[in-house]
Short mmCIF file of N, CA and C in Angstrom, two decimals:
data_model
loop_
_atom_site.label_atom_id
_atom_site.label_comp_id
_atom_site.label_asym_id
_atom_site.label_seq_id
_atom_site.Cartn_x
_atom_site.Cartn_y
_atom_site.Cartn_z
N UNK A 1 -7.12 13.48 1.00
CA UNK A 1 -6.02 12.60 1.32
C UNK A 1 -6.01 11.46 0.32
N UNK A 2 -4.83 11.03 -0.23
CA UNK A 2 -5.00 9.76 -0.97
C UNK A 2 -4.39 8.61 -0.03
N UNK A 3 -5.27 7.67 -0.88
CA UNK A 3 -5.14 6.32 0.50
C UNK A 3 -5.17 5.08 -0.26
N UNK A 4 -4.47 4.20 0.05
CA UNK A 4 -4.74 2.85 -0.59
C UNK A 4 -5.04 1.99 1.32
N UNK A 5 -5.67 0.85 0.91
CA UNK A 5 -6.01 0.81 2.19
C UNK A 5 -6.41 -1.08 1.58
N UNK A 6 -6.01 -2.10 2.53
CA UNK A 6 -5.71 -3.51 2.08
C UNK A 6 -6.64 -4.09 2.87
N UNK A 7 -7.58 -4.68 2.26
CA UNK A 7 -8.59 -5.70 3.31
C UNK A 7 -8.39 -7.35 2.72
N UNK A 8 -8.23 -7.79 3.96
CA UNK A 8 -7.56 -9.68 3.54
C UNK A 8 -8.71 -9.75 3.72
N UNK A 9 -9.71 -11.03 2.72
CA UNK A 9 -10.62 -11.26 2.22
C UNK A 9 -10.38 -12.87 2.67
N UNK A 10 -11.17 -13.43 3.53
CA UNK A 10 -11.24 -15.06 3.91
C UNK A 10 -10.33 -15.24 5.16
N UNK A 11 -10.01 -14.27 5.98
CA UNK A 11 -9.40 -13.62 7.35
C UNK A 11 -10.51 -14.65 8.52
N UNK A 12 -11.81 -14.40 8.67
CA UNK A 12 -12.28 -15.22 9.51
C UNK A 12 -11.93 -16.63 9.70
N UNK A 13 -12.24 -17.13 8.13
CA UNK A 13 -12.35 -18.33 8.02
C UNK A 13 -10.76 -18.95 8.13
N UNK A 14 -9.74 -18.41 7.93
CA UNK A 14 -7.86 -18.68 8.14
C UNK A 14 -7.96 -19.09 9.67
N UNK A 15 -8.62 -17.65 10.16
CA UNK A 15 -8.17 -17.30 12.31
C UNK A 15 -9.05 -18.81 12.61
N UNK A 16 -9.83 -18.85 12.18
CA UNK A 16 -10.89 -19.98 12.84
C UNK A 16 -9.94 -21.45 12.87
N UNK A 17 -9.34 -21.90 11.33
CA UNK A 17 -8.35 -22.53 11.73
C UNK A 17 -7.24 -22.72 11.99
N UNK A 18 -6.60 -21.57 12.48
CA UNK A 18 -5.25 -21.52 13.60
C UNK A 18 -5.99 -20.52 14.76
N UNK A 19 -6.84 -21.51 15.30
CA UNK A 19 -7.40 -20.28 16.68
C UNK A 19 -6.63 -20.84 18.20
N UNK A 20 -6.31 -21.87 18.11
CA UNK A 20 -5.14 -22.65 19.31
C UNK A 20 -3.59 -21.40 19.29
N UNK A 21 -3.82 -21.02 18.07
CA UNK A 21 -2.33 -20.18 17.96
C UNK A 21 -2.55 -18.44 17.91
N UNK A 22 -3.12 -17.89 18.93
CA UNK A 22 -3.35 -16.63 17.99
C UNK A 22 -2.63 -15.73 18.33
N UNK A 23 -1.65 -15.47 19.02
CA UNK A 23 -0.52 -14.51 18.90
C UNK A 23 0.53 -15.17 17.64
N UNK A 24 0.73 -16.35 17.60
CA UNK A 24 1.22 -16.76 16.24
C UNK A 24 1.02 -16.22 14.92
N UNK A 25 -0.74 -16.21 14.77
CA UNK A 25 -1.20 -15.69 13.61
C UNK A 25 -1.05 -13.97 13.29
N UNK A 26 -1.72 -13.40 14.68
CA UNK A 26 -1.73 -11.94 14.91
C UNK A 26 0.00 -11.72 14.38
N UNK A 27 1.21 -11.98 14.74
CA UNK A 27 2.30 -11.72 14.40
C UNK A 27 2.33 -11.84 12.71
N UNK A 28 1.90 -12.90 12.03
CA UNK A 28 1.74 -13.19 10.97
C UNK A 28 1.67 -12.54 10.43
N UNK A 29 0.09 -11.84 10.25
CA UNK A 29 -0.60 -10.88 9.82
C UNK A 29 0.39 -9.94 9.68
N UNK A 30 0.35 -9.44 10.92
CA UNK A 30 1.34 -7.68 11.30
C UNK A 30 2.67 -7.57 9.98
N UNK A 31 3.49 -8.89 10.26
CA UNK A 31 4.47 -9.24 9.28
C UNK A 31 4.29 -8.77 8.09
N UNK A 32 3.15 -9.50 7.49
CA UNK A 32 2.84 -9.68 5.98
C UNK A 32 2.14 -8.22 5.63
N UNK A 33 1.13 -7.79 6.74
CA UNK A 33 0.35 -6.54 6.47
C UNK A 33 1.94 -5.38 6.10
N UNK A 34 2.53 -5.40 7.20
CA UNK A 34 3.80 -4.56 7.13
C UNK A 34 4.19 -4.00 5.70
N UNK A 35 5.06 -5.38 5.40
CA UNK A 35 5.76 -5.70 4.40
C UNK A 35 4.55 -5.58 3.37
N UNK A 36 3.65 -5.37 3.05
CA UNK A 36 2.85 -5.11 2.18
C UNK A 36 2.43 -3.48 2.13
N UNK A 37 2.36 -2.69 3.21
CA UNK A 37 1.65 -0.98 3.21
C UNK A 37 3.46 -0.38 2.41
N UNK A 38 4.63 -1.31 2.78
CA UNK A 38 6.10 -0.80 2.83
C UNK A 38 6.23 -0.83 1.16
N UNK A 39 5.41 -1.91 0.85
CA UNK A 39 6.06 -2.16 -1.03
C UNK A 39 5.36 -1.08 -1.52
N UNK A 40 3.98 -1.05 -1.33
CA UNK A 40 3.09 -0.12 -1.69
C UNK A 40 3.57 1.43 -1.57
N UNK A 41 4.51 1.68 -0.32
CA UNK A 41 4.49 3.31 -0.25
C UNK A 41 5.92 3.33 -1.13
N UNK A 42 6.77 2.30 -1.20
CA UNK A 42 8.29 2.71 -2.02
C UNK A 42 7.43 2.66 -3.69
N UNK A 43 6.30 2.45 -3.98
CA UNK A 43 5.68 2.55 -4.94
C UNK A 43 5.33 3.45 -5.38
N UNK A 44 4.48 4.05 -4.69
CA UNK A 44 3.71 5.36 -4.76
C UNK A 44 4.90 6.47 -4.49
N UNK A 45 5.55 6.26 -3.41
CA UNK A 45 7.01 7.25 -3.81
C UNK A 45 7.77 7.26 -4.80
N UNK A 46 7.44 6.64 -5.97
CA UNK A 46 8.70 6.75 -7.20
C UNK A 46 8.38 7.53 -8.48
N UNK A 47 8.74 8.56 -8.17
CA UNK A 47 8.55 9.79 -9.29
C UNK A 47 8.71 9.35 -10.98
N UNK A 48 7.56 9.88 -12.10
CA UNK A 48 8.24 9.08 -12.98
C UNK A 48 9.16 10.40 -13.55
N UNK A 49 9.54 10.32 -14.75
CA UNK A 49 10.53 11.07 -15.09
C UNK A 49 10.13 12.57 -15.38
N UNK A 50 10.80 13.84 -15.23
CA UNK A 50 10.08 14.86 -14.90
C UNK A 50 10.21 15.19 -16.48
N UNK A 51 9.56 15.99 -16.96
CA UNK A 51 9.56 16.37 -18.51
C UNK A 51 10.46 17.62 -18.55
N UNK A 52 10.39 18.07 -19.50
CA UNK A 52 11.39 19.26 -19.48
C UNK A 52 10.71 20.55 -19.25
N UNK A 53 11.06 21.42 -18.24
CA UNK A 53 10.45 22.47 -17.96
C UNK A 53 11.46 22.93 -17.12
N UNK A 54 11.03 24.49 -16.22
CA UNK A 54 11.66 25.12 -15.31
C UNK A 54 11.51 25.05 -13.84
N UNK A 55 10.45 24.28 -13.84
CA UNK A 55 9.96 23.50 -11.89
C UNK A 55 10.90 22.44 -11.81
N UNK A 56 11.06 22.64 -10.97
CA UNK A 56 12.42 21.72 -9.89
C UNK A 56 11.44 21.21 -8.86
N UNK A 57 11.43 19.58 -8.75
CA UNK A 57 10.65 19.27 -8.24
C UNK A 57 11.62 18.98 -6.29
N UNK A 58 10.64 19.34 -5.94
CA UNK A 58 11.06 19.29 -4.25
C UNK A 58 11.22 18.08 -3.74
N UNK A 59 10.66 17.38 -3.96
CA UNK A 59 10.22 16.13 -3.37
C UNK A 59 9.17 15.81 -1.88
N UNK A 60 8.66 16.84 -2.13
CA UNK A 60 7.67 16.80 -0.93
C UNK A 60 6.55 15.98 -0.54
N UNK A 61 6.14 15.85 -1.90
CA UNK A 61 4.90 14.55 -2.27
C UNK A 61 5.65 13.24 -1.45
N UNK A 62 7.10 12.94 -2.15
CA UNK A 62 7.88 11.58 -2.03
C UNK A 62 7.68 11.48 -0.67
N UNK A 63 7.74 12.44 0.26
CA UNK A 63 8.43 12.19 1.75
C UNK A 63 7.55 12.43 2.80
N UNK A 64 6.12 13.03 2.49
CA UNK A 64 4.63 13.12 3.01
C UNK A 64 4.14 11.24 3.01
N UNK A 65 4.43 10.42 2.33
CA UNK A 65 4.02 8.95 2.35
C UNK A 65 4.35 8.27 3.11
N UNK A 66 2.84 7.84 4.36
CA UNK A 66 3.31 6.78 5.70
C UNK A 66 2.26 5.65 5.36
N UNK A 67 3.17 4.67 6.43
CA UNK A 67 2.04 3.99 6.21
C UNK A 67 1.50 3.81 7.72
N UNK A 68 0.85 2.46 8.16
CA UNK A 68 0.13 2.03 9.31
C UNK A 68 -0.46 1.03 8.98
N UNK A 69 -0.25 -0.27 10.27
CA UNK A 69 -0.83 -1.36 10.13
C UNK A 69 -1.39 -1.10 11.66
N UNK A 70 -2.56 -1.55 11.79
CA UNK A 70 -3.57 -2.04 12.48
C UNK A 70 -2.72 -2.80 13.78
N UNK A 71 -3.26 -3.15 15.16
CA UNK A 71 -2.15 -3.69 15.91
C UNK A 71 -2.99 -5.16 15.96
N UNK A 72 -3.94 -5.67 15.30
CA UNK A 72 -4.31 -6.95 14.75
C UNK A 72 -3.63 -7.67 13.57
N UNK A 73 -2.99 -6.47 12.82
CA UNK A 73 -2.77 -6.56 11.94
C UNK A 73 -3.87 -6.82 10.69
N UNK A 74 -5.17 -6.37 10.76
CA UNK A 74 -6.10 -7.01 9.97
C UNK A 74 -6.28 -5.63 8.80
N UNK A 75 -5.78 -4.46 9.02
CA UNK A 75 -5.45 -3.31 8.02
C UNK A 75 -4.29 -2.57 7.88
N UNK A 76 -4.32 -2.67 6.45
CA UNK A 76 -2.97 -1.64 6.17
C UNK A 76 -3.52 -0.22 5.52
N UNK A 77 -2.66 0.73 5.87
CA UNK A 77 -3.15 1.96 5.22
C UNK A 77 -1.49 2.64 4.72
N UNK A 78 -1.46 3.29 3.64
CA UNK A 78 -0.70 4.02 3.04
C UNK A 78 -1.30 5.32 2.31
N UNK A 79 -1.09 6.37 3.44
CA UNK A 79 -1.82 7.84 2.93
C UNK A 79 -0.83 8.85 2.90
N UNK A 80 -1.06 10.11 2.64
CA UNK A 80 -0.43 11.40 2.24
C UNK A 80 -1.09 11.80 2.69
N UNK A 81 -0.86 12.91 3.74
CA UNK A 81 -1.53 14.10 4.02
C UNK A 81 -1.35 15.37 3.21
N UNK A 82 -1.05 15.94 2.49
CA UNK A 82 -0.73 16.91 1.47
C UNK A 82 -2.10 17.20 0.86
N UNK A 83 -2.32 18.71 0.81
CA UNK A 83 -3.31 18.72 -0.16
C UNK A 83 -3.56 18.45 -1.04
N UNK A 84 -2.19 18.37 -1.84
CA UNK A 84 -2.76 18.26 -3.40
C UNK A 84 -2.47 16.79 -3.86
N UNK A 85 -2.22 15.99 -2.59
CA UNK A 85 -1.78 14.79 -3.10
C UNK A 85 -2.53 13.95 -3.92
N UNK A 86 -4.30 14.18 -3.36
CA UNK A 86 -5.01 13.50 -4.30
C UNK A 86 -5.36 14.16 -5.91
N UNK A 87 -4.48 14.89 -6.00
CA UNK A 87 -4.42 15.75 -7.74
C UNK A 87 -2.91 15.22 -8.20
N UNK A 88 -2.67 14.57 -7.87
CA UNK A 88 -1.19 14.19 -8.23
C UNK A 88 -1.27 12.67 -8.43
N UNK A 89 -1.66 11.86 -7.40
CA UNK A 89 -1.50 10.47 -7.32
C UNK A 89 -2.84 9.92 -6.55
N UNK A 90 -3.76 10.81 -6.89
CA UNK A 90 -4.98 10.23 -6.04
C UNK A 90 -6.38 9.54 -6.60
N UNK A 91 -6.96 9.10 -6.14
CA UNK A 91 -7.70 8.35 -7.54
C UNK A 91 -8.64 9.14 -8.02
N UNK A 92 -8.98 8.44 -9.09
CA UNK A 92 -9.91 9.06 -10.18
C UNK A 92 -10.76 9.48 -9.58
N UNK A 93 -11.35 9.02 -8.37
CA UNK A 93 -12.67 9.15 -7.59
C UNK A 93 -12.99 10.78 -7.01
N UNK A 94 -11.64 10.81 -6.30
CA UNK A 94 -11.31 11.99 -5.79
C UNK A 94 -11.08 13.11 -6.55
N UNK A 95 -10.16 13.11 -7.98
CA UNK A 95 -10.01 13.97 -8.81
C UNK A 95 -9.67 13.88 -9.98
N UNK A 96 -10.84 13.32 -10.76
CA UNK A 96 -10.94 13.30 -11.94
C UNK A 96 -9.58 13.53 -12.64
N UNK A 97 -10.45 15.08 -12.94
CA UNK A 97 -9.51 15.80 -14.19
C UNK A 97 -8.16 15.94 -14.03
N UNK A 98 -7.81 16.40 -12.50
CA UNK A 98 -6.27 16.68 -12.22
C UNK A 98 -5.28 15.26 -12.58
N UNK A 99 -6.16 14.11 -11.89
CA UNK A 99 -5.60 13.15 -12.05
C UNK A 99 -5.11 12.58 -13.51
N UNK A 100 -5.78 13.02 -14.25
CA UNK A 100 -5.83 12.35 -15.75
C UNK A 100 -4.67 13.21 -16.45
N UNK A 101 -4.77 14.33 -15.92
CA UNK A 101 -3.67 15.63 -16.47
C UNK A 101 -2.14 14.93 -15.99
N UNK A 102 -2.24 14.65 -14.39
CA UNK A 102 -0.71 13.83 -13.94
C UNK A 102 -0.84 12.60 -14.67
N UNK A 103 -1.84 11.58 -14.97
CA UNK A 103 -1.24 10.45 -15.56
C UNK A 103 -0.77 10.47 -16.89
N UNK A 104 -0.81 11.68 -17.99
CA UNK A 104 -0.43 11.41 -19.12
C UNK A 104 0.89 12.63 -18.80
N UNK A 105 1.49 12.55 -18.00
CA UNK A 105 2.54 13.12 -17.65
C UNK A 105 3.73 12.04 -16.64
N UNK A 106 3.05 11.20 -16.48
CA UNK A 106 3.23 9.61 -16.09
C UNK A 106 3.67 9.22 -14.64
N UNK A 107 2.29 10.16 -13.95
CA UNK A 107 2.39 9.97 -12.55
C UNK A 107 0.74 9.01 -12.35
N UNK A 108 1.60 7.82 -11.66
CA UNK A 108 0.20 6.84 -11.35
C UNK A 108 -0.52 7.06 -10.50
N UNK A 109 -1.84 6.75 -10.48
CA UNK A 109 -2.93 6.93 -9.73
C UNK A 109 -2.69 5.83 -8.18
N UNK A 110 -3.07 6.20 -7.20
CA UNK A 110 -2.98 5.05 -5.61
C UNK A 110 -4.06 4.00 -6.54
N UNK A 111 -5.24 4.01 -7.05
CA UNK A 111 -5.88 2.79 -7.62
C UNK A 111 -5.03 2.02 -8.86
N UNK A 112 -3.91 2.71 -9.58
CA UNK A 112 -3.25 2.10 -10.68
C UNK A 112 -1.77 1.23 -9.65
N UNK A 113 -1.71 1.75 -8.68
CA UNK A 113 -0.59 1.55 -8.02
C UNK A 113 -0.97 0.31 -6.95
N UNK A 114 -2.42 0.29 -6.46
CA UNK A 114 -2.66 -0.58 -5.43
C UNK A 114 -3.09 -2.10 -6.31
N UNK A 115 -3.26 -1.84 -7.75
CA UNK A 115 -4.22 -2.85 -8.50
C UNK A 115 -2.68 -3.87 -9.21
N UNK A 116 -1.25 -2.74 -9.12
CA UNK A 116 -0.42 -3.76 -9.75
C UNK A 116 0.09 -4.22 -8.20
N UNK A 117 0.16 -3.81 -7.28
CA UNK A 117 0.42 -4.07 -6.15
C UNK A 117 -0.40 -5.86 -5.40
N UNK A 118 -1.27 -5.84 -5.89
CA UNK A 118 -2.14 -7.09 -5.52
C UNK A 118 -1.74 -8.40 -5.61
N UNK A 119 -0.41 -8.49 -6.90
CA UNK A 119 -0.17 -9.62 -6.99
C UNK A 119 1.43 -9.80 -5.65
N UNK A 120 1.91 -8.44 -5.17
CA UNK A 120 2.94 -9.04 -4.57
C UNK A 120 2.11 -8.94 -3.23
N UNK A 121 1.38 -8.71 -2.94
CA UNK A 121 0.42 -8.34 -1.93
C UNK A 121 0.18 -9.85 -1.20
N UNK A 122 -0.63 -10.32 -2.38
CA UNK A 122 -1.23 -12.08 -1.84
C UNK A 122 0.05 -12.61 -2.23
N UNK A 123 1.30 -12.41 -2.34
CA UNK A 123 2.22 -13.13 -2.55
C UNK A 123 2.72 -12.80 -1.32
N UNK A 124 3.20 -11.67 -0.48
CA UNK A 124 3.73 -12.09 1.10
C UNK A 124 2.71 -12.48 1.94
N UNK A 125 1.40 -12.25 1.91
CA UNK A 125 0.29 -13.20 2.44
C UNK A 125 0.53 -14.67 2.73
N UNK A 126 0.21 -15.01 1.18
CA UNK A 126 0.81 -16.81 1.18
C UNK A 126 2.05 -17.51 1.50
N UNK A 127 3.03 -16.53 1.89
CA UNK A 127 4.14 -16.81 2.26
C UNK A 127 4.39 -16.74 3.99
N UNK A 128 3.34 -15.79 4.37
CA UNK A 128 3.70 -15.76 6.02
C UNK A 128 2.48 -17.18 5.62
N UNK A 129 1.63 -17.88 5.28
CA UNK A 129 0.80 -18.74 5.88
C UNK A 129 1.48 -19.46 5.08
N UNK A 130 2.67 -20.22 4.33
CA UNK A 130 3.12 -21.47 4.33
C UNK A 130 4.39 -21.04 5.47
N UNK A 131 4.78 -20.19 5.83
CA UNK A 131 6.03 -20.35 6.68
C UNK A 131 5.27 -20.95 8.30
N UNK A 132 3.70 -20.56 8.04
CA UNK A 132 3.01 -20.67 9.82
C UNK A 132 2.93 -22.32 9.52
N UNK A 133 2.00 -22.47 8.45
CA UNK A 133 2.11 -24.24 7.88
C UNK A 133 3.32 -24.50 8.48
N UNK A 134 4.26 -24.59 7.78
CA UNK A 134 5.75 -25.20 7.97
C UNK A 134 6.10 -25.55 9.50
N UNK A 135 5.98 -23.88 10.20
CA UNK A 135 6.18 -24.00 11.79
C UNK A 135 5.57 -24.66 12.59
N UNK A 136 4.10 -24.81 12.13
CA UNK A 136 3.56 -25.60 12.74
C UNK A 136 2.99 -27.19 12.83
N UNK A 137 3.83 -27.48 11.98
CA UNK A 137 3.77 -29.03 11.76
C UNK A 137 4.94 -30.02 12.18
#
């Protein structure tokens, strides 16, 4: 299975100070986790351009991609169940060689996809916690 999978890093130490509010925060989270597994899978769903050949691509890979947030909201997951998904878009970890064969054919890896993903990632993060700032002052 390929998986990108999001762990918020300094999560204790945030809840500890909004712990008077914690269905506030828990919503937060859920929000931002959401909107973060959602950028990630319209990511990993975007085919790059097919080269010239006689395979007609199905789109089966595209439409196998879910995601799931946690009902803490404290994980996001974006996986494929497909077999061959981790030979297509799965990381290096999982399959080497296949993988290296799709990336110079210019299909990205879930680790090339989750690593440019990071910056909009902590960017709806910091945005549900200045909108909680804001609300709550």
């Amino acid at each position: 299975m390929a998986v990108i999978s999001i762990e918020i890093k300094g999560l204790k130490e945030l809840e500890a100070k909004f712990a008077r509010f914690p269905g506030i925060i828990k919503e937060a989270k859920r929000r931002a986790m959401d909107a973060s597994v959602k950028h990630i899978q319209r990511k990993v769903m975007t085919y790059p351009p097919q080269q010239p050949t006689n395979y007609r691509r199905t789109g089966t890979l595209k439409g196998e991609w879910t995601t799931r947030v946690s009902s803490d909201g404290n994980t996001g997951t974006v996986g494929n169940k497909l077999d061959y998904a981790p030979y297509v878009q799965g990381s290096i970890k999982e399959a080497p060689g296949q993988s290296r064969v799709m990336g110079k054919k210019g299909w990205k890896t879930v680790d090339t996809i989750a690593k440019e993903a990071t910056p909009t990632v902590k960017n709806l993060f910091q945005g549900e916690i200045a909108r909680l700032a804001k609300e709550m002052n």
